């Protein structure tokens, strides 16, 4: 018997890639006024910093994935 696995793994995707594509598809398929509400939820930001020697470095605001190094 084959080992069970998730379909997104079979497609060669990570869970984050799957969720990103699925949420984009839902946002694109939605009709107004739900589409406007979903578009507002797709924006994000967070603060990141590097810790060295037990000391937190300068905080950098991440608001696009390219800044996050992904």
PDB file of C-alpha atoms in Angstrom:
ATOM      1  CA  UNK A   1       0.000   0.000   0.000  1.00  0.00           C
ATOM      2  CA  UNK A   2       1.312   3.454  -0.888  1.00  0.00           C
ATOM      3  CA  UNK A   3       2.110   5.975   1.804  1.00  0.00           C
ATOM      4  CA  UNK A   4      -0.691   8.542   2.065  1.00  0.00           C
ATOM      5  CA  UNK A   5       0.297  12.109   1.321  1.00  0.00           C
ATOM      6  CA  UNK A   6      -1.379  15.383   0.527  1.00  0.00           C
ATOM      7  CA  UNK A   7      -2.163  16.382  -3.038  1.00  0.00           C
ATOM      8  CA  UNK A   8      -0.106  19.588  -2.830  1.00  0.00           C
ATOM      9  CA  UNK A   9       2.971  17.482  -1.998  1.00  0.00           C
ATOM     10  CA  UNK A  10       2.237  15.274  -5.017  1.00  0.00           C
ATOM     11  CA  UNK A  11       2.121  18.429  -7.138  1.00  0.00           C
ATOM     12  CA  UNK A  12       5.596  19.377  -5.895  1.00  0.00           C
ATOM     13  CA  UNK A  13       4.443  22.355  -3.839  1.00  0.00           C
ATOM     14  CA  UNK A  14       5.025  23.401  -0.254  1.00  0.00           C
ATOM     15  CA  UNK A  15       2.047  24.106   1.978  1.00  0.00           C
ATOM     16  CA  UNK A  16       2.755  27.853   1.838  1.00  0.00           C
ATOM     17  CA  UNK A  17       2.802  27.787  -1.969  1.00  0.00           C
ATOM     18  CA  UNK A  18      -0.483  25.876  -1.998  1.00  0.00           C
ATOM     19  CA  UNK A  19      -2.191  28.277   0.407  1.00  0.00           C
ATOM     20  CA  UNK A  20      -0.921  31.306  -1.527  1.00  0.00           C
ATOM     21  CA  UNK A  21      -2.232  29.976  -4.839  1.00  0.00           C
ATOM     22  CA  UNK A  22      -5.534  28.856  -3.365  1.00  0.00           C
ATOM     23  CA  UNK A  23      -6.186  32.186  -1.656  1.00  0.00           C
ATOM     24  CA  UNK A  24      -5.307  34.059  -4.857  1.00  0.00           C
ATOM     25  CA  UNK A  25      -7.770  31.915  -6.800  1.00  0.00           C
ATOM     26  CA  UNK A  26     -10.538  32.599  -4.275  1.00  0.00           C
ATOM     27  CA  UNK A  27      -9.857  36.353  -4.302  1.00  0.00           C
ATOM     28  CA  UNK A  28      -9.882  36.422  -8.124  1.00  0.00           C
ATOM     29  CA  UNK A  29     -13.121  34.414  -8.344  1.00  0.00           C
ATOM     30  CA  UNK A  30     -15.057  36.480  -5.803  1.00  0.00           C
ATOM     31  CA  UNK A  31     -17.638  39.050  -6.859  1.00  0.00           C
ATOM     32  CA  UNK A  32     -18.197  42.513  -5.395  1.00  0.00           C
ATOM     33  CA  UNK A  33     -18.524  43.514  -2.541  1.00  0.00           C
ATOM     34  CA  UNK A  34     -16.722  40.430  -1.186  1.00  0.00           C
ATOM     35  CA  UNK A  35     -13.840  40.964  -3.638  1.00  0.00           C
ATOM     36  CA  UNK A  36     -12.990  44.358  -2.104  1.00  0.00           C
ATOM     37  CA  UNK A  37     -12.986  42.906   1.414  1.00  0.00           C
ATOM     38  CA  UNK A  38     -10.768  40.005   0.382  1.00  0.00           C
ATOM     39  CA  UNK A  39      -8.338  42.333  -1.417  1.00  0.00           C
ATOM     40  CA  UNK A  40      -7.892  44.310   1.797  1.00  0.00           C
ATOM     41  CA  UNK A  41      -7.028  41.091   3.662  1.00  0.00           C
ATOM     42  CA  UNK A  42      -4.278  40.179   1.202  1.00  0.00           C
ATOM     43  CA  UNK A  43      -2.036  43.026   2.382  1.00  0.00           C
ATOM     44  CA  UNK A  44       0.420  42.246   5.160  1.00  0.00           C
ATOM     45  CA  UNK A  45       3.375  43.622   7.051  1.00  0.00           C
ATOM     46  CA  UNK A  46       5.543  42.580   9.959  1.00  0.00           C
ATOM     47  CA  UNK A  47       8.780  43.584  11.626  1.00  0.00           C
ATOM     48  CA  UNK A  48      11.867  41.427  11.314  1.00  0.00           C
ATOM     49  CA  UNK A  49      15.241  41.705  12.974  1.00  0.00           C
ATOM     50  CA  UNK A  50      18.427  39.696  13.222  1.00  0.00           C
ATOM     51  CA  UNK A  51      19.642  38.548  16.624  1.00  0.00           C
ATOM     52  CA  UNK A  52      23.402  38.382  17.150  1.00  0.00           C
ATOM     53  CA  UNK A  53      25.059  37.488  20.411  1.00  0.00           C
ATOM     54  CA  UNK A  54      21.757  37.677  22.303  1.00  0.00           C
ATOM     55  CA  UNK A  55      21.133  41.263  21.148  1.00  0.00           C
ATOM     56  CA  UNK A  56      18.289  42.214  18.833  1.00  0.00           C
ATOM     57  CA  UNK A  57      19.384  44.151  15.769  1.00  0.00           C
ATOM     58  CA  UNK A  58      17.560  46.931  13.958  1.00  0.00           C
ATOM     59  CA  UNK A  59      13.908  46.191  13.102  1.00  0.00           C
ATOM     60  CA  UNK A  60      13.004  46.240   9.425  1.00  0.00           C
ATOM     61  CA  UNK A  61       9.386  46.441   8.251  1.00  0.00           C
ATOM     62  CA  UNK A  62       8.561  43.703   5.744  1.00  0.00           C
ATOM     63  CA  UNK A  63       5.628  44.574   3.494  1.00  0.00           C
ATOM     64  CA  UNK A  64       6.479  42.636   0.327  1.00  0.00           C
ATOM     65  CA  UNK A  65       7.755  39.082   0.021  1.00  0.00           C
ATOM     66  CA  UNK A  66      10.879  40.151  -1.858  1.00  0.00           C
ATOM     67  CA  UNK A  67      12.075  41.942   1.289  1.00  0.00           C
ATOM     68  CA  UNK A  68      11.531  38.770   3.292  1.00  0.00           C
ATOM     69  CA  UNK A  69      14.054  36.872   1.205  1.00  0.00           C
ATOM     70  CA  UNK A  70      11.511  34.390  -0.132  1.00  0.00           C
TER      71      UNK A  70
END
